[in-house]
Amino acid sequence: ETGVTQSPTHLIKTRGQQVTLRCSSQSGHNTVSWYQQALGQGPQFIFQYYREEENGRGNFPPRFSGLQFPNYSSELNVNALELDDSALYLCASSLTLNTEAFFGQGTRLTVV
Amino acid sequence: AQSVTQLDSQVPVFEEAPVELRCNYSSSVSVYLFWYVQYPNQGLQLLLKYLSGSTLVKGINGFEAEFNKSQTSFHLRKPSVHISDTAEYFCAVKLNSIIQGAQKLVFGQGTRLTINP
């Protein structure tokens, strides 16, 4: 059984560009959550997808958007990148709602 | 809304000494409680969780935590630490609810545990 995998592991983008981060959930898991972890901070909830529908969103602007596919993998898209978007982006999958979250290794995004 | 406060940003201890990492939370409704560990350049790994039942919870790597409802605390302890325990530790809460938007983990700022030989 494979765990949660994220790609790419590292990424450098220029301010104003757009980025797509990908997450493959653990086998059988239908719920995916995304978190942003700025340097020296705890992770902050961005949004969650349950069976391809958004199921809650944190305090992030609309330029942060996502998708969940029929195989329950997920994407996080960020438009008009800002320097403050530089962070570790973590994906977590759960068997279903209200069950334990398993985290991937994260994608380190640097905006220059 | 829930919030989590980790009272120590850094905790240095000597190898084989005991350690306690403190966590207090705020919530008006029932919550689940978690401790995660993050090694350098890694994601988060679950150490232990409190869902219900016994207030003393045992986790991996010899860690344990005690849920104290009256003090709204969930402190993490280990009787004897090793060099390999050097990492960032995060306390987190989640509402005991399936209401939309309630499934998020709310994390503290983290405690950097450094083990010195």
Coordinates of N, CA and C in Angstrom, one line a residue:
Chain A
E1 N 0.9 -1.2 0.0 CA 0.0 0.0 0.0 C 0.9 1.2 0.0
T2 N 0.7 2.1 -1.0 CA 1.5 3.3 -1.1 C 0.9 4.4 -0.2
G3 N 1.8 5.3 0.3 CA 1.3 6.4 1.2 C 0.9 7.5 0.3
V4 N 0.8 8.7 0.9 CA 0.5 9.9 0.2 C 1.7 10.5 -0.5
T5 N 1.6 10.7 -1.8 CA 2.8 11.2 -2.5 C 2.5 12.5 -3.1
Q6 N 3.4 13.4 -3.1 CA 3.3 14.8 -3.6 C 4.3 15.1 -4.7
S7 N 3.9 15.8 -5.7 CA 4.9 16.2 -6.7 C 4.7 17.7 -7.1
P8 N 5.7 18.4 -7.5 CA 7.1 18.0 -7.3 C 7.5 18.2 -5.8
T9 N 8.7 17.8 -5.5 CA 9.2 18.0 -4.1 C 9.7 19.4 -3.9
H10 N 10.3 20.0 -4.9 CA 10.7 21.4 -4.8 C 10.3 22.2 -6.1
L11 N 10.1 23.5 -6.0 CA 9.7 24.3 -7.1 C 10.1 25.7 -6.8
I12 N 10.6 26.4 -7.9 CA 10.9 27.8 -7.8 C 10.1 28.5 -8.9
K13 N 9.4 29.5 -8.5 CA 8.5 30.3 -9.4 C 8.8 31.8 -9.2
T14 N 8.4 32.5 -10.2 CA 8.6 34.0 -10.2 C 7.3 34.6 -9.8
R15 N 7.3 35.7 -9.1 CA 6.1 36.4 -8.6 C 5.2 36.7 -9.8
G16 N 4.0 36.5 -9.7 CA 3.0 36.7 -10.7 C 2.7 35.4 -11.5
Q17 N 3.5 34.4 -11.4 CA 3.3 33.2 -12.2 C 2.2 32.4 -11.5
Q18 N 1.8 31.3 -12.2 CA 0.8 30.3 -11.6 C 1.6 29.0 -11.4
V19 N 1.1 28.2 -10.4 CA 1.7 26.9 -10.1 C 0.6 25.9 -9.8
T20 N 0.9 24.6 -10.1 CA 0.0 23.5 -9.8 C 0.8 22.5 -9.0
L21 N 0.3 22.1 -7.9 CA 0.9 21.1 -7.0 C 0.0 19.9 -7.0
R22 N 0.6 18.7 -7.0 CA -0.2 17.5 -7.1 C -0.1 16.5 -5.9
C23 N -1.1 15.8 -5.7 CA -1.1 14.9 -4.5 C -1.9 13.6 -4.9
S24 N -1.2 12.5 -4.7 CA -1.9 11.2 -4.8 C -2.2 10.7 -3.4
S25 N -3.5 10.5 -3.2 CA -3.9 10.1 -1.9 C -3.6 8.6 -1.6
Q26 N -3.6 8.2 -0.4 CA -3.4 6.8 0.0 C -4.5 6.0 -0.6
S27 N -4.2 4.7 -1.0 CA -5.2 3.9 -1.6 C -6.5 3.8 -0.7
G28 N -7.6 4.0 -1.4 CA -8.9 3.8 -0.7 C -9.4 5.1 0.0
H29 N -8.5 6.1 0.1 CA -8.9 7.4 0.8 C -9.7 8.3 -0.1
N30 N -10.8 8.8 0.3 CA -11.7 9.7 -0.5 C -11.6 11.1 -0.1
T31 N -10.8 11.5 0.9 CA -10.8 12.8 1.5 C -9.3 13.3 1.4
V32 N -9.2 14.5 0.9 CA -7.8 15.1 0.8 C -7.9 16.6 1.3
S33 N -6.9 16.9 2.1 CA -6.8 18.3 2.7 C -5.5 18.8 2.3
W34 N -5.4 20.1 2.1 CA -4.2 20.9 1.8 C -3.9 21.9 2.9
Y35 N -2.6 22.0 3.2 CA -2.1 22.9 4.3 C -0.9 23.7 3.7
Q36 N -0.8 24.9 4.2 CA 0.4 25.7 3.9 C 1.2 25.9 5.2
Q37 N 2.5 25.6 5.1 CA 3.3 25.7 6.3 C 4.5 26.7 6.0
A38 N 4.3 27.9 6.4 CA 5.4 28.9 6.2 C 6.5 28.6 7.2
L39 N 7.7 29.1 6.9 CA 8.9 28.8 7.6 C 8.7 29.2 9.1
G40 N 9.0 28.2 10.0 CA 8.9 28.5 11.4 C 7.5 28.5 12.0
Q41 N 6.5 28.1 11.2 CA 5.1 28.2 11.6 C 4.5 26.8 11.6
G42 N 3.3 26.7 12.2 CA 2.5 25.5 12.1 C 1.7 25.5 10.8
P43 N 1.3 24.3 10.3 CA 0.5 24.3 9.1 C -0.8 25.0 9.2
Q44 N -1.2 25.6 8.1 CA -2.5 26.3 8.1 C -3.4 25.7 7.0
F45 N -4.6 25.4 7.4 CA -5.6 24.7 6.5 C -6.0 25.6 5.4
I46 N -5.8 25.0 4.1 CA -6.3 25.8 2.9 C -7.7 25.4 2.5
F47 N -7.9 24.1 2.2 CA -9.2 23.6 1.9 C -9.1 22.0 2.0
Q48 N -10.3 21.5 1.9 CA -10.5 20.0 1.9 C -11.5 19.6 0.8
Y49 N -11.2 18.4 0.2 CA -12.1 17.8 -0.8 C -12.5 16.5 -0.3
Y50 N -13.8 16.3 -0.5 CA -14.4 15.0 -0.1 C -15.2 14.5 -1.3
R51 N -14.8 13.4 -1.9 CA -15.5 12.8 -3.1 C -15.7 13.9 -4.2
E52 N -14.7 14.6 -4.5 CA -14.6 15.5 -5.6 C -15.3 16.8 -5.3
E53 N -15.8 17.1 -4.1 CA -16.4 18.3 -3.8 C -15.7 19.0 -2.7
E54 N -15.6 20.4 -2.8 CA -14.9 21.1 -1.7 C -15.8 21.0 -0.4
N55 N -15.1 20.7 0.7 CA -15.8 20.4 1.9 C -15.2 21.3 3.0
G56 N -15.0 22.5 2.7 CA -14.5 23.4 3.8 C -13.2 24.1 3.2
R57 N -13.1 25.4 3.7 CA -12.0 26.2 3.2 C -11.5 27.1 4.3
G58 N -10.2 27.3 4.4 CA -9.6 28.1 5.4 C -9.6 29.6 4.9
N59 N -8.8 30.4 5.6 CA -8.8 31.8 5.3 C -7.7 32.1 4.2
F60 N -7.9 31.6 3.0 CA -7.0 31.9 1.9 C -7.8 32.5 0.8
P61 N -7.2 33.4 0.0 CA -7.9 34.1 -1.1 C -8.3 33.2 -2.2
P62 N -9.2 33.7 -3.1 CA -9.7 32.8 -4.2 C -8.6 32.4 -5.2
R63 N -7.4 33.0 -5.2 CA -6.4 32.6 -6.2 C -5.8 31.3 -5.8
F64 N -6.2 30.8 -4.6 CA -5.9 29.4 -4.2 C -7.1 28.6 -4.5
S65 N -6.9 27.6 -5.4 CA -8.0 26.8 -5.8 C -7.6 25.3 -5.9
G66 N -8.6 24.5 -6.0 CA -8.2 23.0 -6.0 C -9.1 22.2 -6.8
L67 N -8.7 21.0 -7.0 CA -9.6 20.0 -7.7 C -9.3 18.6 -7.0
Q68 N -10.4 17.8 -7.0 CA -10.2 16.4 -6.7 C -10.7 15.6 -7.9
F69 N -10.0 14.6 -8.3 CA -10.4 13.8 -9.4 C -11.1 12.5 -9.0
P70 N -11.7 11.8 -10.0 CA -12.5 10.6 -9.6 C -11.6 9.5 -8.9
N71 N -10.3 9.5 -9.2 CA -9.5 8.5 -8.4 C -9.0 9.1 -7.1
Y72 N -9.6 10.3 -6.7 CA -9.4 11.0 -5.4 C -8.0 11.6 -5.3
S73 N -7.2 11.6 -6.4 CA -6.0 12.4 -6.3 C -6.4 13.9 -6.4
S74 N -5.5 14.8 -6.1 CA -5.9 16.2 -6.0 C -4.8 17.2 -6.5
E75 N -5.3 18.3 -6.9 CA -4.4 19.4 -7.3 C -4.6 20.7 -6.5
L76 N -3.6 21.4 -6.2 CA -3.7 22.7 -5.6 C -3.1 23.7 -6.6
N77 N -3.9 24.7 -7.0 CA -3.5 25.7 -8.0 C -3.4 27.1 -7.3
V78 N -2.3 27.8 -7.5 CA -2.2 29.1 -7.0 C -1.8 30.0 -8.1
N79 N -2.7 31.0 -8.3 CA -2.5 32.0 -9.4 C -1.8 33.3 -8.8
A80 N -1.2 34.1 -9.7 CA -0.7 35.4 -9.3 C 0.2 35.2 -8.1
L81 N 1.2 34.4 -8.2 CA 2.0 34.1 -7.0 C 2.6 35.4 -6.4
E82 N 2.6 35.4 -5.1 CA 3.3 36.4 -4.3 C 4.4 35.9 -3.5
L83 N 5.3 36.7 -3.1 CA 6.5 36.3 -2.3 C 6.1 35.5 -1.1
D84 N 5.0 36.0 -0.4 CA 4.5 35.3 0.8 C 3.9 33.9 0.6
D85 N 3.8 33.6 -0.6 CA 3.3 32.2 -0.9 C 4.4 31.2 -0.8
S86 N 5.6 31.6 -0.6 CA 6.7 30.7 -0.4 C 6.5 29.9 0.9
A87 N 6.5 28.6 0.8 CA 6.1 27.8 1.9 C 6.2 26.3 1.6
L88 N 6.1 25.4 2.6 CA 5.9 24.0 2.3 C 4.4 23.7 2.2
Y89 N 4.0 23.1 1.2 CA 2.6 22.8 1.0 C 2.4 21.3 1.2
L90 N 1.5 21.0 2.2 CA 1.3 19.6 2.6 C 0.0 19.1 2.2
C91 N -0.1 17.9 1.7 CA -1.3 17.3 1.4 C -1.5 16.1 2.4
A92 N -2.8 16.0 2.8 CA -3.1 14.9 3.7 C -4.3 14.1 3.2
S93 N -4.3 12.8 3.3 CA -5.5 12.1 2.9 C -6.1 11.3 4.0
S94 N -7.4 11.1 4.0 CA -8.1 10.4 5.0 C -9.0 9.3 4.4
L95 N -9.2 8.2 5.1 CA -10.1 7.2 4.6 C -11.5 7.8 4.2
T96 N -12.0 8.6 5.1 CA -13.2 9.4 4.8 C -13.2 10.5 5.8
L97 N -14.3 11.2 5.9 CA -14.4 12.3 6.8 C -14.3 11.8 8.3
N98 N -13.7 12.7 9.1 CA -13.6 12.4 10.5 C -12.7 11.2 10.9
T99 N -11.8 10.9 10.0 CA -10.8 9.8 10.3 C -9.4 10.4 10.2
E100 N -8.4 9.6 10.6 CA -7.1 10.1 10.7 C -6.5 10.5 9.4
A101 N -5.8 11.6 9.4 CA -5.1 12.2 8.3 C -3.7 11.7 8.1
F102 N -3.3 11.3 7.0 CA -1.9 10.9 6.7 C -1.3 11.9 5.7
F103 N -0.1 12.4 6.1 CA 0.5 13.5 5.4 C 1.5 13.0 4.4
G104 N 1.6 13.7 3.3 CA 2.7 13.5 2.3 C 3.9 14.3 2.8
Q105 N 5.0 14.2 2.0 CA 6.3 14.8 2.3 C 6.3 16.3 2.0
G106 N 5.3 16.7 1.3 CA 5.2 18.2 1.0 C 5.9 18.6 -0.3
T107 N 5.5 19.8 -0.8 CA 6.2 20.4 -1.9 C 6.7 21.8 -1.3
R108 N 8.0 22.0 -1.5 CA 8.6 23.3 -1.1 C 8.5 24.2 -2.2
L109 N 7.7 25.3 -2.1 CA 7.5 26.3 -3.1 C 8.3 27.5 -2.7
T110 N 9.2 28.0 -3.6 CA 9.9 29.3 -3.4 C 9.5 30.2 -4.5
V111 N 9.0 31.4 -4.1 CA 8.6 32.4 -5.0 C 9.6 33.6 -5.0
V112 N 10.2 33.9 -6.1 CA 11.3 34.9 -6.2 C 10.8 36.1 -7.0
Chain B
A1 N -14.2 29.4 17.5 CA -13.1 28.8 16.7 C -12.1 28.2 17.7
Q2 N -11.5 27.1 17.2 CA -10.5 26.5 18.0 C -9.1 27.2 17.9
S3 N -8.3 27.1 18.9 CA -6.9 27.5 18.8 C -6.0 26.6 19.6
V4 N -4.8 26.6 19.3 CA -3.8 25.8 20.0 C -2.6 26.7 20.3
T5 N -2.1 26.5 21.6 CA -0.9 27.3 22.0 C 0.1 26.3 22.5
Q6 N 1.2 26.3 21.9 CA 2.4 25.5 22.4 C 3.3 26.5 23.1
L7 N 3.4 26.2 24.4 CA 4.0 27.2 25.3 C 5.5 27.4 25.2
D8 N 6.2 26.5 24.5 CA 7.6 26.6 24.4 C 8.0 26.5 22.9
S9 N 8.7 27.5 22.4 CA 9.0 27.4 21.0 C 10.3 26.5 20.8
Q10 N 11.1 26.5 21.8 CA 12.3 25.6 21.7 C 12.5 24.9 23.1
V11 N 12.9 23.7 23.0 CA 13.2 22.9 24.3 C 14.5 22.2 24.0
P12 N 15.6 22.6 24.7 CA 16.8 21.8 24.6 C 16.9 20.9 25.8
V13 N 17.3 19.6 25.6 CA 17.5 18.7 26.7 C 18.7 17.8 26.4
F14 N 19.2 17.2 27.4 CA 20.3 16.3 27.3 C 19.8 14.9 27.0
E15 N 20.6 14.1 26.2 CA 20.2 12.7 25.9 C 19.9 11.9 27.2
E16 N 18.9 11.1 27.2 CA 18.4 10.2 28.2 C 17.7 11.0 29.3
A17 N 17.5 12.3 29.2 CA 16.7 13.1 30.2 C 15.3 13.0 29.8
P18 N 14.4 13.2 30.8 CA 12.9 13.3 30.4 C 12.6 14.6 29.8
V19 N 11.5 14.6 29.1 CA 11.0 15.9 28.4 C 9.5 16.0 28.5
E20 N 9.1 17.2 28.6 CA 7.6 17.5 28.4 C 7.5 18.7 27.5
L21 N 6.6 18.5 26.5 CA 6.3 19.6 25.6 C 4.8 20.0 25.8
R22 N 4.6 21.3 26.1 CA 3.3 21.7 26.6 C 2.4 22.2 25.5
C23 N 1.1 21.8 25.6 CA 0.1 22.2 24.6 C -1.2 22.6 25.4
N24 N -1.7 23.7 25.1 CA -3.0 24.1 25.6 C -3.9 24.4 24.4
Y25 N -5.2 24.2 24.5 CA -6.1 24.4 23.4 C -7.3 25.2 23.9
S26 N -8.0 25.8 23.0 CA -9.3 26.5 23.3 C -10.3 26.0 22.3
S27 N -11.5 25.6 22.8 CA -12.6 25.2 22.0 C -13.8 25.1 22.8
S28 N -14.9 25.6 22.2 CA -16.2 25.6 23.0 C -16.9 24.2 22.8
V29 N -16.4 23.4 21.9 CA -17.1 22.1 21.7 C -16.0 21.0 21.8
S30 N -16.5 19.8 21.7 CA -15.7 18.6 21.9 C -14.7 18.5 20.7
V31 N -13.4 18.2 21.0 CA -12.4 18.1 20.0 C -11.6 16.8 20.1
Y32 N -11.0 16.4 19.1 CA -9.9 15.4 19.1 C -8.6 16.1 19.2
L33 N -7.6 15.4 19.8 CA -6.3 16.0 20.0 C -5.2 15.1 19.4
F34 N -4.2 15.8 18.8 CA -3.1 15.1 18.1 C -1.8 15.7 18.5
W35 N -0.7 14.8 18.4 CA 0.6 15.3 18.3 C 1.3 14.7 17.1
Y36 N 1.9 15.6 16.3 CA 2.7 15.2 15.1 C 4.1 15.6 15.3
V37 N 5.0 14.8 14.6 CA 6.4 15.1 14.6 C 6.8 15.4 13.2
Q38 N 7.7 16.4 13.0 CA 8.2 16.7 11.7 C 9.8 16.8 11.7
Y39 N 10.4 15.8 11.0 CA 11.8 15.8 10.9 C 12.2 16.8 9.8
P40 N 13.5 17.2 9.7 CA 13.9 18.2 8.7 C 13.5 17.8 7.3
N41 N 12.9 18.7 6.6 CA 12.6 18.5 5.2 C 11.6 17.3 5.0
Q42 N 10.8 17.1 5.9 CA 9.8 16.0 5.9 C 8.4 16.5 6.1
G43 N 7.4 15.6 5.8 CA 6.1 15.9 6.2 C 5.8 15.6 7.6
L44 N 4.5 15.5 8.0 CA 4.2 15.3 9.4 C 3.9 13.8 9.6
Q45 N 4.3 13.3 10.8 CA 4.0 11.9 11.1 C 3.3 11.9 12.5
L46 N 2.2 11.2 12.5 CA 1.4 11.2 13.7 C 2.1 10.4 14.8
L47 N 2.2 11.0 16.0 CA 2.8 10.4 17.2 C 1.8 9.7 18.0
L48 N 0.7 10.4 18.2 CA -0.4 9.9 19.0 C -1.6 10.7 18.9
K49 N -2.8 10.2 19.4 CA -4.0 10.9 19.3 C -4.9 10.6 20.4
Y50 N -5.8 11.6 20.8 CA -6.8 11.3 21.8 C -8.1 11.5 21.1
L51 N -9.0 10.5 21.1 CA -10.3 10.6 20.5 C -11.4 10.5 21.6
S52 N -11.2 9.6 22.5 CA -12.1 9.4 23.7 C -11.5 8.3 24.6
G53 N -12.1 8.1 25.7 CA -11.7 7.0 26.6 C -10.6 7.5 27.6
S54 N -9.6 6.6 27.8 CA -8.5 6.9 28.7 C -7.8 8.2 28.4
T55 N -7.6 9.0 29.4 CA -6.9 10.3 29.2 C -5.4 10.2 29.0
L56 N -4.8 9.1 29.3 CA -3.4 8.8 29.1 C -3.3 8.1 27.8
V57 N -2.6 8.7 26.8 CA -2.5 8.1 25.5 C -1.1 7.7 25.2
K58 N -0.8 6.5 24.7 CA 0.6 6.1 24.4 C 0.7 6.1 22.9
G59 N 1.9 6.6 22.4 CA 2.1 6.7 21.0 C 3.4 6.0 20.6
I60 N 3.9 6.3 19.4 CA 5.1 5.7 18.9 C 6.3 6.3 19.5
N61 N 7.4 5.6 19.4 CA 8.7 6.1 19.8 C 8.8 6.4 21.3
G62 N 8.0 5.8 22.1 CA 8.0 5.9 23.5 C 7.3 7.2 24.1
F63 N 6.7 7.9 23.2 CA 6.0 9.1 23.7 C 4.6 8.8 24.2
E64 N 4.1 9.7 25.2 CA 2.8 9.6 25.7 C 2.3 11.0 26.0
A65 N 1.0 11.1 26.1 CA 0.4 12.4 26.3 C -0.8 12.2 27.2
E66 N -1.1 13.2 28.0 CA -2.3 13.2 28.9 C -3.3 14.3 28.6
F67 N -4.5 13.9 28.4 CA -5.6 14.9 28.1 C -6.1 15.3 29.4
N68 N -6.1 16.7 29.7 CA -6.7 17.2 30.9 C -7.8 18.2 30.5
K69 N -9.0 17.8 30.6 CA -10.2 18.6 30.1 C -10.3 19.9 30.9
S70 N -10.1 19.8 32.2 CA -10.4 20.9 33.1 C -9.3 22.0 32.8
Q71 N -8.1 21.6 32.5 CA -7.0 22.6 32.1 C -6.9 22.8 30.6
T72 N -7.7 22.2 29.9 CA -7.6 22.2 28.4 C -6.2 22.0 27.9
S73 N -5.6 21.0 28.4 CA -4.2 20.7 28.0 C -4.0 19.3 27.5
F74 N -2.9 19.2 26.7 CA -2.6 17.9 26.1 C -1.1 17.8 26.0
H75 N -0.4 17.7 27.1 CA 1.1 17.8 27.1 C 1.7 16.4 26.7
L76 N 2.8 16.5 26.0 CA 3.5 15.4 25.5 C 4.7 15.1 26.3
R77 N 4.9 13.8 26.6 CA 6.1 13.5 27.5 C 6.8 12.3 27.0
K78 N 8.1 12.2 27.3 CA 8.9 11.0 27.1 C 9.9 10.9 28.2
P79 N 10.0 9.7 28.9 CA 10.8 9.6 30.1 C 12.3 9.7 29.8
S80 N 12.7 9.3 28.6 CA 14.2 9.3 28.3 C 14.4 9.5 26.8
V81 N 14.9 10.7 26.4 CA 15.0 11.0 25.0 C 16.3 10.6 24.4
H82 N 16.3 10.4 23.0 CA 17.4 10.1 22.2 C 17.8 11.1 21.2
I83 N 19.0 11.1 20.7 CA 19.4 12.1 19.7 C 18.4 12.1 18.6
S84 N 17.9 10.9 18.2 CA 17.0 10.8 17.1 C 15.6 11.5 17.3
D85 N 15.4 11.9 18.5 CA 14.1 12.6 18.8 C 14.2 14.1 18.4
T86 N 15.3 14.5 18.0 CA 15.5 15.9 17.6 C 14.6 16.2 16.4
A87 N 13.7 17.1 16.5 CA 12.7 17.4 15.5 C 11.8 18.5 15.9
E88 N 10.8 18.9 15.1 CA 9.8 19.8 15.4 C 8.5 19.1 15.8
Y89 N 7.8 19.5 16.8 CA 6.7 18.8 17.3 C 5.5 19.7 17.3
F90 N 4.4 19.2 16.7 CA 3.2 20.1 16.6 C 2.0 19.4 17.3
C91 N 1.3 20.2 18.1 CA 0.1 19.8 18.7 C -1.1 20.3 17.8
A92 N -2.1 19.5 17.7 CA -3.2 19.9 16.8 C -4.6 19.5 17.4
V93 N -5.6 20.2 17.0 CA -7.0 19.8 17.4 C -7.9 19.8 16.2
K94 N -8.9 19.0 16.3 CA -9.9 18.9 15.3 C -11.3 18.8 16.0
L95 N -12.3 19.5 15.4 CA -13.6 19.3 16.0 C -14.1 17.9 15.9
N96 N -14.8 17.5 16.9 CA -15.5 16.2 16.8 C -16.8 16.4 16.1
S97 N -16.8 16.5 14.8 CA -18.0 16.9 14.0 C -17.7 16.5 12.6
I98 N -18.8 16.2 11.8 CA -18.7 16.0 10.4 C -19.4 17.1 9.6
I99 N -19.7 18.2 10.3 CA -20.2 19.4 9.7 C -19.2 19.9 8.6
Q100 N -19.7 20.3 7.5 CA -18.9 20.8 6.5 C -18.0 21.9 7.0
G101 N -16.7 21.8 6.7 CA -15.7 22.8 7.1 C -15.2 22.6 8.5
A102 N -15.7 21.5 9.2 CA -15.2 21.3 10.5 C -14.1 20.3 10.6
Q103 N -13.7 19.8 9.5 CA -12.8 18.7 9.5 C -11.3 19.1 9.5
K104 N -11.0 20.4 9.6 CA -9.7 20.8 9.5 C -8.9 20.6 10.8
L105 N -7.6 20.3 10.7 CA -6.7 20.3 11.8 C -6.3 21.7 12.1
V106 N -6.3 22.1 13.3 CA -5.8 23.4 13.7 C -4.5 23.2 14.5
F107 N -3.4 23.7 14.0 CA -2.1 23.4 14.6 C -1.6 24.5 15.5
G108 N -0.7 24.1 16.5 CA 0.0 25.1 17.2 C 1.3 25.6 16.4
Q109 N 2.0 26.5 16.9 CA 3.2 27.0 16.2 C 4.4 26.1 16.2
G110 N 4.3 25.0 17.0 CA 5.4 24.1 17.0 C 6.4 24.3 18.1
T111 N 7.0 23.2 18.5 CA 8.1 23.2 19.5 C 9.3 22.5 18.9
R112 N 10.4 23.2 18.9 CA 11.6 22.6 18.3 C 12.4 21.9 19.5
L113 N 12.4 20.6 19.5 CA 13.1 19.8 20.5 C 14.5 19.4 20.0
T114 N 15.5 19.9 20.8 CA 16.9 19.6 20.5 C 17.5 18.8 21.5
I115 N 18.0 17.6 21.1 CA 18.7 16.7 22.1 C 20.2 16.9 22.0
N116 N 20.8 17.2 23.1 CA 22.2 17.4 23.2 C 22.9 16.1 23.8
P117 N 24.0 15.7 23.3 CA 24.7 14.5 23.8 C 25.3 14.8 25.2

